[in-house]
Amino acid sequence: MVNYQKIPAFFKILPDLLRIRDKIRNFAANFINMDHLTPQQRHKNMAAIHNKNTKPEMIVRRGVWKRGFRYRLNHKRLPGHPDLALRKYRTCIFINGCFWHGHLVDSSTMGSSACCKIPSTNHEFWVAKIRRNKERDKEEQRKLAEMGWHCITVWECELKPKQREQTLDSIAFTLNHIYLQDHSSPKPYEPMEEEMGMPMAAENNDG
Ligand SMILES: [Zn+2]
C-alpha cells in the first residue's frame, strides 16, 4: 500500500539524494577509475582539475608552448616542483602570485609594496607568512642553481594584458640566451687521456 501523503516529501528530498549519490560516485571514481564516469561527470571532473591551473600559469604555459618551447609541469624531482621545467634549457620557470610571494617586498623591512599590500588586520601573521614564502623561494632557487638549473621567475603583474606578450617574448629571449651561453662557452682545453699519454711516451723514448 502506497502512502500518498509521503510522496511529496520524498520528491522534495529527491534532488538532495541525487546530489549526494553523485558526490559519492564522483568521490569514489576519483580513487578508482575515471572511466566509470558518464561523459557529463567526467567533464565536471576535468573542469575541477583544470581549475587548479591558475590563470597566470596557463598564460605562461600557452605563450611558451606557442613560441616552440617544450616543458614538463611541476617536475616532482626538482626542488620546489617548478611550474615549468625545460630540460633542454636546464631552466625552471616559476609563476608567482605577487601577494603570496611578496613581489617587491623588501625582505628586511617587510613593508607593503605596490604589488603586495600586506593586510593591516593580522599584520604579523601575514608578514610571517609572506616572509616564509620568500625565504622558501630563495632556498629552492639556490638548490636548483646548485644542481645546475637556471631559474626564471614570472610575476603575476607582468602578465596583465598590456604587458603579457612582451613578458612572454622576454622569457623566450632569456631561454635562447641561456641555451647559447651554456652551449657556446669555450670550455678550457682538457686533453684526453691518450693525448696526455702519447707525447709523454715519445719524450721518454727520445730521452
Ligand atoms: Zn608584482
mmCIF file with all atom_site columns, C-alpha atoms and ligand atoms in Angstrom:
data_model
loop_
_atom_site.group_PDB
_atom_site.id
_atom_site.type_symbol
_atom_site.label_atom_id
_atom_site.label_alt_id
_atom_site.label_comp_id
_atom_site.label_asym_id
_atom_site.label_entity_id
_atom_site.label_seq_id
_atom_site.pdbx_PDB_ins_code
_atom_site.Cartn_x
_atom_site.Cartn_y
_atom_site.Cartn_z
_atom_site.occupancy
_atom_site.B_iso_or_equiv
_atom_site.pdbx_formal_charge
_atom_site.auth_seq_id
_atom_site.auth_comp_id
_atom_site.auth_asym_id
_atom_site.auth_atom_id
_atom_site.pdbx_PDB_model_num
ATOM   1   C  CA . MET A 1 1   ? 0.000   0.000  0.000   1.00 0.00 ? 1   MET A CA 1
ATOM   2   C  CA . VAL A 1 2   ? 1.449   3.338  -1.093  1.00 0.00 ? 2   VAL A CA 1
ATOM   3   C  CA . ASN A 1 3   ? 1.246   6.156  1.343   1.00 0.00 ? 3   ASN A CA 1
ATOM   4   C  CA . TYR A 1 4   ? 0.388   9.054  -0.944  1.00 0.00 ? 4   TYR A CA 1
ATOM   5   C  CA . GLN A 1 5   ? 0.864   11.601 1.752   1.00 0.00 ? 5   GLN A CA 1
ATOM   6   C  CA . LYS A 1 6   ? 4.512   10.784 1.964   1.00 0.00 ? 6   LYS A CA 1
ATOM   7   C  CA . ILE A 1 7   ? 5.232   11.121 -1.762  1.00 0.00 ? 7   ILE A CA 1
ATOM   8   C  CA . PRO A 1 8   ? 5.538   14.940 -1.894  1.00 0.00 ? 8   PRO A CA 1
ATOM   9   C  CA . ALA A 1 9   ? 8.051   14.837 0.914   1.00 0.00 ? 9   ALA A CA 1
ATOM   10  C  CA . PHE A 1 10  ? 10.061  12.221 -0.937  1.00 0.00 ? 10  PHE A CA 1
ATOM   11  C  CA . PHE A 1 11  ? 10.149  14.381 -4.064  1.00 0.00 ? 11  PHE A CA 1
ATOM   12  C  CA . LYS A 1 12  ? 11.310  17.298 -2.008  1.00 0.00 ? 12  LYS A CA 1
ATOM   13  C  CA . ILE A 1 13  ? 14.400  15.473 -0.864  1.00 0.00 ? 13  ILE A CA 1
ATOM   14  C  CA . LEU A 1 14  ? 14.967  13.649 -4.141  1.00 0.00 ? 14  LEU A CA 1
ATOM   15  C  CA . PRO A 1 15  ? 17.291  16.301 -5.633  1.00 0.00 ? 15  PRO A CA 1
ATOM   16  C  CA . ASP A 1 16  ? 19.349  16.192 -2.446  1.00 0.00 ? 16  ASP A CA 1
ATOM   17  C  CA . LEU A 1 17  ? 19.532  12.422 -2.591  1.00 0.00 ? 17  LEU A CA 1
ATOM   18  C  CA . LEU A 1 18  ? 20.667  12.526 -6.189  1.00 0.00 ? 18  LEU A CA 1
ATOM   19  C  CA . ARG A 1 19  ? 23.256  15.123 -5.377  1.00 0.00 ? 19  ARG A CA 1
ATOM   20  C  CA . ILE A 1 20  ? 24.582  13.029 -2.530  1.00 0.00 ? 20  ILE A CA 1
ATOM   21  C  CA . ARG A 1 21  ? 24.666  9.967  -4.775  1.00 0.00 ? 21  ARG A CA 1
ATOM   22  C  CA . ASP A 1 22  ? 26.624  11.892 -7.415  1.00 0.00 ? 22  ASP A CA 1
ATOM   23  C  CA . LYS A 1 23  ? 29.023  13.200 -4.834  1.00 0.00 ? 23  LYS A CA 1
ATOM   24  C  CA . ILE A 1 24  ? 29.721  9.702  -3.531  1.00 0.00 ? 24  ILE A CA 1
ATOM   25  C  CA . ARG A 1 25  ? 30.097  8.398  -7.070  1.00 0.00 ? 25  ARG A CA 1
ATOM   26  C  CA . ASN A 1 26  ? 32.477  11.181 -8.019  1.00 0.00 ? 26  ASN A CA 1
ATOM   27  C  CA . PHE A 1 27  ? 34.484  10.743 -4.881  1.00 0.00 ? 27  PHE A CA 1
ATOM   28  C  CA . ALA A 1 28  ? 34.815  7.012  -5.433  1.00 0.00 ? 28  ALA A CA 1
ATOM   29  C  CA . ALA A 1 29  ? 35.596  7.436  -9.132  1.00 0.00 ? 29  ALA A CA 1
ATOM   30  C  CA . ASN A 1 30  ? 38.446  9.754  -8.305  1.00 0.00 ? 30  ASN A CA 1
ATOM   31  C  CA . PHE A 1 31  ? 40.070  6.964  -6.380  1.00 0.00 ? 31  PHE A CA 1
ATOM   32  C  CA . ILE A 1 32  ? 39.162  4.077  -8.625  1.00 0.00 ? 32  ILE A CA 1
ATOM   33  C  CA . ASN A 1 33  ? 38.913  4.855  -12.293 1.00 0.00 ? 33  ASN A CA 1
ATOM   34  C  CA . MET A 1 34  ? 37.798  7.905  -14.214 1.00 0.00 ? 34  MET A CA 1
ATOM   35  C  CA . ASP A 1 35  ? 36.384  5.694  -16.962 1.00 0.00 ? 35  ASP A CA 1
ATOM   36  C  CA . HIS A 1 36  ? 33.406  4.740  -14.854 1.00 0.00 ? 36  HIS A CA 1
ATOM   37  C  CA . LEU A 1 37  ? 32.130  8.286  -15.101 1.00 0.00 ? 37  LEU A CA 1
ATOM   38  C  CA . THR A 1 38  ? 29.442  9.397  -17.502 1.00 0.00 ? 38  THR A CA 1
ATOM   39  C  CA . PRO A 1 39  ? 30.718  11.971 -20.038 1.00 0.00 ? 39  PRO A CA 1
ATOM   40  C  CA . GLN A 1 40  ? 28.949  14.673 -18.076 1.00 0.00 ? 40  GLN A CA 1
ATOM   41  C  CA . GLN A 1 41  ? 30.574  13.667 -14.814 1.00 0.00 ? 41  GLN A CA 1
ATOM   42  C  CA . ARG A 1 42  ? 33.959  13.329 -16.470 1.00 0.00 ? 42  ARG A CA 1
ATOM   43  C  CA . HIS A 1 43  ? 33.588  16.827 -17.880 1.00 0.00 ? 43  HIS A CA 1
ATOM   44  C  CA . LYS A 1 44  ? 32.823  18.125 -14.399 1.00 0.00 ? 44  LYS A CA 1
ATOM   45  C  CA . ASN A 1 45  ? 35.810  16.298 -13.016 1.00 0.00 ? 45  ASN A CA 1
ATOM   46  C  CA . MET A 1 46  ? 38.168  17.570 -15.684 1.00 0.00 ? 46  MET A CA 1
ATOM   47  C  CA . ALA A 1 47  ? 36.905  21.084 -15.127 1.00 0.00 ? 47  ALA A CA 1
ATOM   48  C  CA . ALA A 1 48  ? 37.720  20.757 -11.440 1.00 0.00 ? 48  ALA A CA 1
ATOM   49  C  CA . ILE A 1 49  ? 41.216  19.587 -12.295 1.00 0.00 ? 49  ILE A CA 1
ATOM   50  C  CA . HIS A 1 50  ? 41.675  22.406 -14.806 1.00 0.00 ? 50  HIS A CA 1
ATOM   51  C  CA . ASN A 1 51  ? 40.706  24.976 -12.219 1.00 0.00 ? 51  ASN A CA 1
ATOM   52  C  CA . LYS A 1 52  ? 43.845  24.014 -10.368 1.00 0.00 ? 52  LYS A CA 1
ATOM   53  C  CA . ASN A 1 53  ? 45.791  25.512 -13.254 1.00 0.00 ? 53  ASN A CA 1
ATOM   54  C  CA . THR A 1 54  ? 45.607  29.092 -12.125 1.00 0.00 ? 54  THR A CA 1
ATOM   55  C  CA . LYS A 1 55  ? 45.232  31.637 -14.857 1.00 0.00 ? 55  LYS A CA 1
ATOM   56  C  CA . PRO A 1 56  ? 48.706  33.223 -14.834 1.00 0.00 ? 56  PRO A CA 1
ATOM   57  C  CA . GLU A 1 57  ? 50.221  29.773 -15.102 1.00 0.00 ? 57  GLU A CA 1
ATOM   58  C  CA . MET A 1 58  ? 48.076  28.965 -18.122 1.00 0.00 ? 58  MET A CA 1
ATOM   59  C  CA . ILE A 1 59  ? 49.113  32.200 -19.834 1.00 0.00 ? 59  ILE A CA 1
ATOM   60  C  CA . VAL A 1 60  ? 52.778  31.326 -19.463 1.00 0.00 ? 60  VAL A CA 1
ATOM   61  C  CA . ARG A 1 61  ? 52.264  27.711 -20.488 1.00 0.00 ? 61  ARG A CA 1
ATOM   62  C  CA . ARG A 1 62  ? 50.401  28.652 -23.629 1.00 0.00 ? 62  ARG A CA 1
ATOM   63  C  CA . GLY A 1 63  ? 52.757  31.503 -24.514 1.00 0.00 ? 63  GLY A CA 1
ATOM   64  C  CA . VAL A 1 64  ? 55.900  29.449 -24.033 1.00 0.00 ? 64  VAL A CA 1
ATOM   65  C  CA . TRP A 1 65  ? 54.469  26.492 -25.945 1.00 0.00 ? 65  TRP A CA 1
ATOM   66  C  CA . LYS A 1 66  ? 53.381  28.760 -28.804 1.00 0.00 ? 66  LYS A CA 1
ATOM   67  C  CA . ARG A 1 67  ? 56.948  30.018 -29.047 1.00 0.00 ? 67  ARG A CA 1
ATOM   68  C  CA . GLY A 1 68  ? 58.171  26.493 -29.610 1.00 0.00 ? 68  GLY A CA 1
ATOM   69  C  CA . PHE A 1 69  ? 59.453  25.534 -26.167 1.00 0.00 ? 69  PHE A CA 1
ATOM   70  C  CA . ARG A 1 70  ? 58.614  22.189 -24.628 1.00 0.00 ? 70  ARG A CA 1
ATOM   71  C  CA . TYR A 1 71  ? 58.451  21.629 -20.912 1.00 0.00 ? 71  TYR A CA 1
ATOM   72  C  CA . ARG A 1 72  ? 57.404  19.434 -18.082 1.00 0.00 ? 72  ARG A CA 1
ATOM   73  C  CA . LEU A 1 73  ? 54.887  20.528 -15.460 1.00 0.00 ? 73  LEU A CA 1
ATOM   74  C  CA . ASN A 1 74  ? 55.546  20.503 -11.720 1.00 0.00 ? 74  ASN A CA 1
ATOM   75  C  CA . HIS A 1 75  ? 58.616  18.278 -12.004 1.00 0.00 ? 75  HIS A CA 1
ATOM   76  C  CA . LYS A 1 76  ? 58.433  16.234 -8.811  1.00 0.00 ? 76  LYS A CA 1
ATOM   77  C  CA . ARG A 1 77  ? 62.137  15.522 -8.541  1.00 0.00 ? 77  ARG A CA 1
ATOM   78  C  CA . LEU A 1 78  ? 63.199  19.163 -8.624  1.00 0.00 ? 78  LEU A CA 1
ATOM   79  C  CA . PRO A 1 79  ? 63.215  21.378 -5.538  1.00 0.00 ? 79  PRO A CA 1
ATOM   80  C  CA . GLY A 1 80  ? 60.055  23.443 -5.300  1.00 0.00 ? 80  GLY A CA 1
ATOM   81  C  CA . HIS A 1 81  ? 58.326  21.462 -8.054  1.00 0.00 ? 81  HIS A CA 1
ATOM   82  C  CA . PRO A 1 82  ? 58.779  24.254 -10.603 1.00 0.00 ? 82  PRO A CA 1
ATOM   83  C  CA . ASP A 1 83  ? 55.678  25.191 -12.574 1.00 0.00 ? 83  ASP A CA 1
ATOM   84  C  CA . LEU A 1 84  ? 57.598  24.546 -15.792 1.00 0.00 ? 84  LEU A CA 1
ATOM   85  C  CA . ALA A 1 85  ? 60.871  22.710 -16.253 1.00 0.00 ? 85  ALA A CA 1
ATOM   86  C  CA . LEU A 1 86  ? 62.668  22.883 -19.606 1.00 0.00 ? 86  LEU A CA 1
ATOM   87  C  CA . ARG A 1 87  ? 65.288  20.179 -19.686 1.00 0.00 ? 87  ARG A CA 1
ATOM   88  C  CA . LYS A 1 88  ? 66.901  21.259 -22.940 1.00 0.00 ? 88  LYS A CA 1
ATOM   89  C  CA . TYR A 1 89  ? 67.487  24.709 -21.480 1.00 0.00 ? 89  TYR A CA 1
ATOM   90  C  CA . ARG A 1 90  ? 68.152  23.433 -17.973 1.00 0.00 ? 90  ARG A CA 1
ATOM   91  C  CA . THR A 1 91  ? 65.771  26.122 -16.842 1.00 0.00 ? 91  THR A CA 1
ATOM   92  C  CA . CYS A 1 92  ? 62.868  26.255 -14.437 1.00 0.00 ? 92  CYS A CA 1
ATOM   93  C  CA . ILE A 1 93  ? 60.096  28.779 -14.684 1.00 0.00 ? 93  ILE A CA 1
ATOM   94  C  CA . PHE A 1 94  ? 58.204  29.803 -11.583 1.00 0.00 ? 94  PHE A CA 1
ATOM   95  C  CA . ILE A 1 95  ? 54.987  31.754 -11.951 1.00 0.00 ? 95  ILE A CA 1
ATOM   96  C  CA . ASN A 1 96  ? 54.484  33.676 -8.753  1.00 0.00 ? 96  ASN A CA 1
ATOM   97  C  CA . GLY A 1 97  ? 51.455  35.450 -7.400  1.00 0.00 ? 97  GLY A CA 1
ATOM   98  C  CA . CYS A 1 98  ? 52.515  38.947 -6.313  1.00 0.00 ? 98  CYS A CA 1
ATOM   99  C  CA . PHE A 1 99  ? 50.780  38.762 -2.958  1.00 0.00 ? 99  PHE A CA 1
ATOM   100 C  CA . TRP A 1 100 ? 51.773  35.293 -1.799  1.00 0.00 ? 100 TRP A CA 1
ATOM   101 C  CA . HIS A 1 101 ? 55.370  35.617 -2.894  1.00 0.00 ? 101 HIS A CA 1
ATOM   102 C  CA . GLY A 1 102 ? 55.747  39.224 -1.749  1.00 0.00 ? 102 GLY A CA 1
ATOM   103 C  CA . HIS A 1 103 ? 56.691  40.838 -5.043  1.00 0.00 ? 103 HIS A CA 1
ATOM   104 C  CA . LEU A 1 104 ? 58.892  43.911 -4.493  1.00 0.00 ? 104 LEU A CA 1
ATOM   105 C  CA . VAL A 1 105 ? 58.649  43.463 -0.731  1.00 0.00 ? 105 VAL A CA 1
ATOM   106 C  CA . ASP A 1 106 ? 61.970  44.162 0.934   1.00 0.00 ? 106 ASP A CA 1
ATOM   107 C  CA . SER A 1 107 ? 62.967  41.102 2.949   1.00 0.00 ? 107 SER A CA 1
ATOM   108 C  CA . SER A 1 108 ? 64.401  43.130 5.829   1.00 0.00 ? 108 SER A CA 1
ATOM   109 C  CA . THR A 1 109 ? 61.707  45.771 6.310   1.00 0.00 ? 109 THR A CA 1
ATOM   110 C  CA . MET A 1 110 ? 58.790  43.645 5.019   1.00 0.00 ? 110 MET A CA 1
ATOM   111 C  CA . GLY A 1 111 ? 56.771  46.763 4.168   1.00 0.00 ? 111 GLY A CA 1
ATOM   112 C  CA . SER A 1 112 ? 53.951  46.637 1.630   1.00 0.00 ? 112 SER A CA 1
ATOM   113 C  CA . SER A 1 113 ? 54.855  47.224 -1.995  1.00 0.00 ? 113 SER A CA 1
ATOM   114 C  CA . ALA A 1 114 ? 52.881  48.400 -4.998  1.00 0.00 ? 114 ALA A CA 1
ATOM   115 C  CA . CYS A 1 115 ? 52.280  44.737 -5.839  1.00 0.00 ? 115 CYS A CA 1
ATOM   116 C  CA . CYS A 1 116 ? 51.802  43.264 -2.418  1.00 0.00 ? 116 CYS A CA 1
ATOM   117 C  CA . LYS A 1 117 ? 49.714  45.070 0.168   1.00 0.00 ? 117 LYS A CA 1
ATOM   118 C  CA . ILE A 1 118 ? 50.195  43.256 3.428   1.00 0.00 ? 118 ILE A CA 1
ATOM   119 C  CA . PRO A 1 119 ? 46.848  43.393 5.308   1.00 0.00 ? 119 PRO A CA 1
ATOM   120 C  CA . SER A 1 120 ? 46.770  45.506 8.459   1.00 0.00 ? 120 SER A CA 1
ATOM   121 C  CA . THR A 1 121 ? 44.483  43.031 10.183  1.00 0.00 ? 121 THR A CA 1
ATOM   122 C  CA . ASN A 1 122 ? 46.559  40.140 11.484  1.00 0.00 ? 122 ASN A CA 1
ATOM   123 C  CA . HIS A 1 123 ? 49.532  42.050 10.166  1.00 0.00 ? 123 HIS A CA 1
ATOM   124 C  CA . GLU A 1 124 ? 52.152  39.976 11.969  1.00 0.00 ? 124 GLU A CA 1
ATOM   125 C  CA . PHE A 1 125 ? 50.652  36.751 10.697  1.00 0.00 ? 125 PHE A CA 1
ATOM   126 C  CA . TRP A 1 126 ? 50.793  37.919 7.084   1.00 0.00 ? 126 TRP A CA 1
ATOM   127 C  CA . VAL A 1 127 ? 54.284  39.323 7.433   1.00 0.00 ? 127 VAL A CA 1
ATOM   128 C  CA . ALA A 1 128 ? 55.488  35.980 8.795   1.00 0.00 ? 128 ALA A CA 1
ATOM   129 C  CA . LYS A 1 129 ? 53.682  34.024 6.110   1.00 0.00 ? 129 LYS A CA 1
ATOM   130 C  CA . ILE A 1 130 ? 54.964  36.087 3.194   1.00 0.00 ? 130 ILE A CA 1
ATOM   131 C  CA . ARG A 1 131 ? 58.462  36.193 4.640   1.00 0.00 ? 131 ARG A CA 1
ATOM   132 C  CA . ARG A 1 132 ? 58.431  32.399 4.892   1.00 0.00 ? 132 ARG A CA 1
ATOM   133 C  CA . ASN A 1 133 ? 57.277  32.088 1.290   1.00 0.00 ? 133 ASN A CA 1
ATOM   134 C  CA . LYS A 1 134 ? 60.022  34.434 0.115   1.00 0.00 ? 134 LYS A CA 1
ATOM   135 C  CA . GLU A 1 135 ? 62.642  32.501 2.028   1.00 0.00 ? 135 GLU A CA 1
ATOM   136 C  CA . ARG A 1 136 ? 61.386  29.220 0.650   1.00 0.00 ? 136 ARG A CA 1
ATOM   137 C  CA . ASP A 1 137 ? 61.508  30.573 -2.913  1.00 0.00 ? 137 ASP A CA 1
ATOM   138 C  CA . LYS A 1 138 ? 65.076  31.728 -2.394  1.00 0.00 ? 138 LYS A CA 1
ATOM   139 C  CA . GLU A 1 139 ? 66.129  28.415 -0.882  1.00 0.00 ? 139 GLU A CA 1
ATOM   140 C  CA . GLU A 1 140 ? 64.572  26.390 -3.707  1.00 0.00 ? 140 GLU A CA 1
ATOM   141 C  CA . GLN A 1 141 ? 66.268  28.504 -6.327  1.00 0.00 ? 141 GLN A CA 1
ATOM   142 C  CA . ARG A 1 142 ? 69.584  28.159 -4.529  1.00 0.00 ? 142 ARG A CA 1
ATOM   143 C  CA . LYS A 1 143 ? 69.198  24.373 -4.565  1.00 0.00 ? 143 LYS A CA 1
ATOM   144 C  CA . LEU A 1 144 ? 68.282  24.408 -8.242  1.00 0.00 ? 144 LEU A CA 1
ATOM   145 C  CA . ALA A 1 145 ? 71.290  26.557 -9.076  1.00 0.00 ? 145 ALA A CA 1
ATOM   146 C  CA . GLU A 1 146 ? 73.469  24.073 -7.195  1.00 0.00 ? 146 GLU A CA 1
ATOM   147 C  CA . MET A 1 147 ? 72.062  21.343 -9.430  1.00 0.00 ? 147 MET A CA 1
ATOM   148 C  CA . GLY A 1 148 ? 72.946  23.403 -12.484 1.00 0.00 ? 148 GLY A CA 1
ATOM   149 C  CA . TRP A 1 149 ? 69.473  24.716 -13.246 1.00 0.00 ? 149 TRP A CA 1
ATOM   150 C  CA . HIS A 1 150 ? 68.651  28.276 -14.205 1.00 0.00 ? 150 HIS A CA 1
ATOM   151 C  CA . CYS A 1 151 ? 65.528  29.894 -12.805 1.00 0.00 ? 151 CYS A CA 1
ATOM   152 C  CA . ILE A 1 152 ? 63.165  32.378 -14.342 1.00 0.00 ? 152 ILE A CA 1
ATOM   153 C  CA . THR A 1 153 ? 60.541  33.959 -12.111 1.00 0.00 ? 153 THR A CA 1
ATOM   154 C  CA . VAL A 1 154 ? 57.491  35.377 -13.808 1.00 0.00 ? 154 VAL A CA 1
ATOM   155 C  CA . TRP A 1 155 ? 55.338  37.659 -11.710 1.00 0.00 ? 155 TRP A CA 1
ATOM   156 C  CA . GLU A 1 156 ? 51.583  37.790 -11.983 1.00 0.00 ? 156 GLU A CA 1
ATOM   157 C  CA . CYS A 1 157 ? 51.697  41.564 -12.563 1.00 0.00 ? 157 CYS A CA 1
ATOM   158 C  CA . GLU A 1 158 ? 53.892  41.046 -15.626 1.00 0.00 ? 158 GLU A CA 1
ATOM   159 C  CA . LEU A 1 159 ? 51.090  39.060 -17.215 1.00 0.00 ? 159 LEU A CA 1
ATOM   160 C  CA . LYS A 1 160 ? 48.486  41.824 -17.299 1.00 0.00 ? 160 LYS A CA 1
ATOM   161 C  CA . PRO A 1 161 ? 47.019  42.031 -20.815 1.00 0.00 ? 161 PRO A CA 1
ATOM   162 C  CA . LYS A 1 162 ? 49.116  45.046 -21.818 1.00 0.00 ? 162 LYS A CA 1
ATOM   163 C  CA . GLN A 1 163 ? 52.401  43.537 -20.719 1.00 0.00 ? 163 GLN A CA 1
ATOM   164 C  CA . ARG A 1 164 ? 51.695  39.915 -21.459 1.00 0.00 ? 164 ARG A CA 1
ATOM   165 C  CA . GLU A 1 165 ? 53.186  39.487 -24.924 1.00 0.00 ? 165 GLU A CA 1
ATOM   166 C  CA . GLN A 1 166 ? 56.270  41.472 -24.026 1.00 0.00 ? 166 GLN A CA 1
ATOM   167 C  CA . THR A 1 167 ? 56.814  39.324 -20.945 1.00 0.00 ? 167 THR A CA 1
ATOM   168 C  CA . LEU A 1 168 ? 56.416  36.111 -22.929 1.00 0.00 ? 168 LEU A CA 1
ATOM   169 C  CA . ASP A 1 169 ? 58.810  37.376 -25.594 1.00 0.00 ? 169 ASP A CA 1
ATOM   170 C  CA . SER A 1 170 ? 61.363  38.201 -22.954 1.00 0.00 ? 170 SER A CA 1
ATOM   171 C  CA . ILE A 1 171 ? 61.036  34.704 -21.466 1.00 0.00 ? 171 ILE A CA 1
ATOM   172 C  CA . ALA A 1 172 ? 61.741  33.265 -24.920 1.00 0.00 ? 172 ALA A CA 1
ATOM   173 C  CA . PHE A 1 173 ? 64.684  35.620 -25.334 1.00 0.00 ? 173 PHE A CA 1
ATOM   174 C  CA . THR A 1 174 ? 66.101  34.646 -21.941 1.00 0.00 ? 174 THR A CA 1
ATOM   175 C  CA . LEU A 1 175 ? 65.730  30.927 -22.707 1.00 0.00 ? 175 LEU A CA 1
ATOM   176 C  CA . ASN A 1 176 ? 67.571  31.263 -26.005 1.00 0.00 ? 176 ASN A CA 1
ATOM   177 C  CA . HIS A 1 177 ? 70.236  33.352 -24.341 1.00 0.00 ? 177 HIS A CA 1
ATOM   178 C  CA . ILE A 1 178 ? 70.707  30.719 -21.635 1.00 0.00 ? 178 ILE A CA 1
ATOM   179 C  CA . TYR A 1 179 ? 70.963  27.990 -24.247 1.00 0.00 ? 179 TYR A CA 1
ATOM   180 C  CA . LEU A 1 180 ? 73.602  29.841 -26.251 1.00 0.00 ? 180 LEU A CA 1
ATOM   181 C  CA . GLN A 1 181 ? 75.587  30.653 -23.148 1.00 0.00 ? 181 GLN A CA 1
ATOM   182 C  CA . ASP A 1 182 ? 75.513  27.082 -21.894 1.00 0.00 ? 182 ASP A CA 1
ATOM   183 C  CA . HIS A 1 183 ? 76.481  25.633 -25.254 1.00 0.00 ? 183 HIS A CA 1
ATOM   184 C  CA . SER A 1 184 ? 78.964  28.102 -26.677 1.00 0.00 ? 184 SER A CA 1
ATOM   185 C  CA . SER A 1 185 ? 81.077  28.999 -23.657 1.00 0.00 ? 185 SER A CA 1
ATOM   186 C  CA . PRO A 1 186 ? 84.571  27.901 -24.633 1.00 0.00 ? 186 PRO A CA 1
ATOM   187 C  CA . LYS A 1 187 ? 85.492  25.084 -22.317 1.00 0.00 ? 187 LYS A CA 1
ATOM   188 C  CA . PRO A 1 188 ? 89.074  25.072 -21.095 1.00 0.00 ? 188 PRO A CA 1
ATOM   189 C  CA . TYR A 1 189 ? 91.010  22.613 -23.262 1.00 0.00 ? 189 TYR A CA 1
ATOM   190 C  CA . GLU A 1 190 ? 91.231  19.292 -21.483 1.00 0.00 ? 190 GLU A CA 1
ATOM   191 C  CA . PRO A 1 191 ? 93.389  16.779 -23.325 1.00 0.00 ? 191 PRO A CA 1
ATOM   192 C  CA . MET A 1 192 ? 92.065  13.246 -23.351 1.00 0.00 ? 192 MET A CA 1
ATOM   193 C  CA . GLU A 1 193 ? 93.976  10.538 -21.577 1.00 0.00 ? 193 GLU A CA 1
ATOM   194 C  CA . GLU A 1 194 ? 95.511  9.093  -24.759 1.00 0.00 ? 194 GLU A CA 1
ATOM   195 C  CA . GLU A 1 195 ? 96.612  12.545 -25.828 1.00 0.00 ? 195 GLU A CA 1
ATOM   196 C  CA . MET A 1 196 ? 98.274  13.060 -22.494 1.00 0.00 ? 196 MET A CA 1
ATOM   197 C  CA . GLY A 1 197 ? 99.997  9.703  -22.574 1.00 0.00 ? 197 GLY A CA 1
ATOM   198 C  CA . MET A 1 198 ? 101.377 9.815  -26.099 1.00 0.00 ? 198 MET A CA 1
ATOM   199 C  CA . PRO A 1 199 ? 103.658 12.843 -26.071 1.00 0.00 ? 199 PRO A CA 1
ATOM   200 C  CA . MET A 1 200 ? 104.976 11.768 -22.696 1.00 0.00 ? 200 MET A CA 1
ATOM   201 C  CA . ALA A 1 201 ? 105.856 8.337  -24.098 1.00 0.00 ? 201 ALA A CA 1
ATOM   202 C  CA . ALA A 1 202 ? 107.544 9.948  -27.092 1.00 0.00 ? 202 ALA A CA 1
ATOM   203 C  CA . GLU A 1 203 ? 109.571 12.222 -24.890 1.00 0.00 ? 203 GLU A CA 1
ATOM   204 C  CA . ASN A 1 204 ? 110.661 9.319  -22.731 1.00 0.00 ? 204 ASN A CA 1
ATOM   205 C  CA . ASN A 1 205 ? 111.740 7.323  -25.806 1.00 0.00 ? 205 ASN A CA 1
ATOM   206 C  CA . ASP A 1 206 ? 113.797 10.214 -27.100 1.00 0.00 ? 206 ASP A CA 1
ATOM   207 C  CA . GLY A 1 207 ? 115.462 10.788 -23.778 1.00 0.00 ? 207 GLY A CA 1
HETATM 208 ZN ZN . ZN  B 2 .   ? 54.013  42.111 -8.987  1.00 0.00 ? 1   ZN  B ZN 1
#
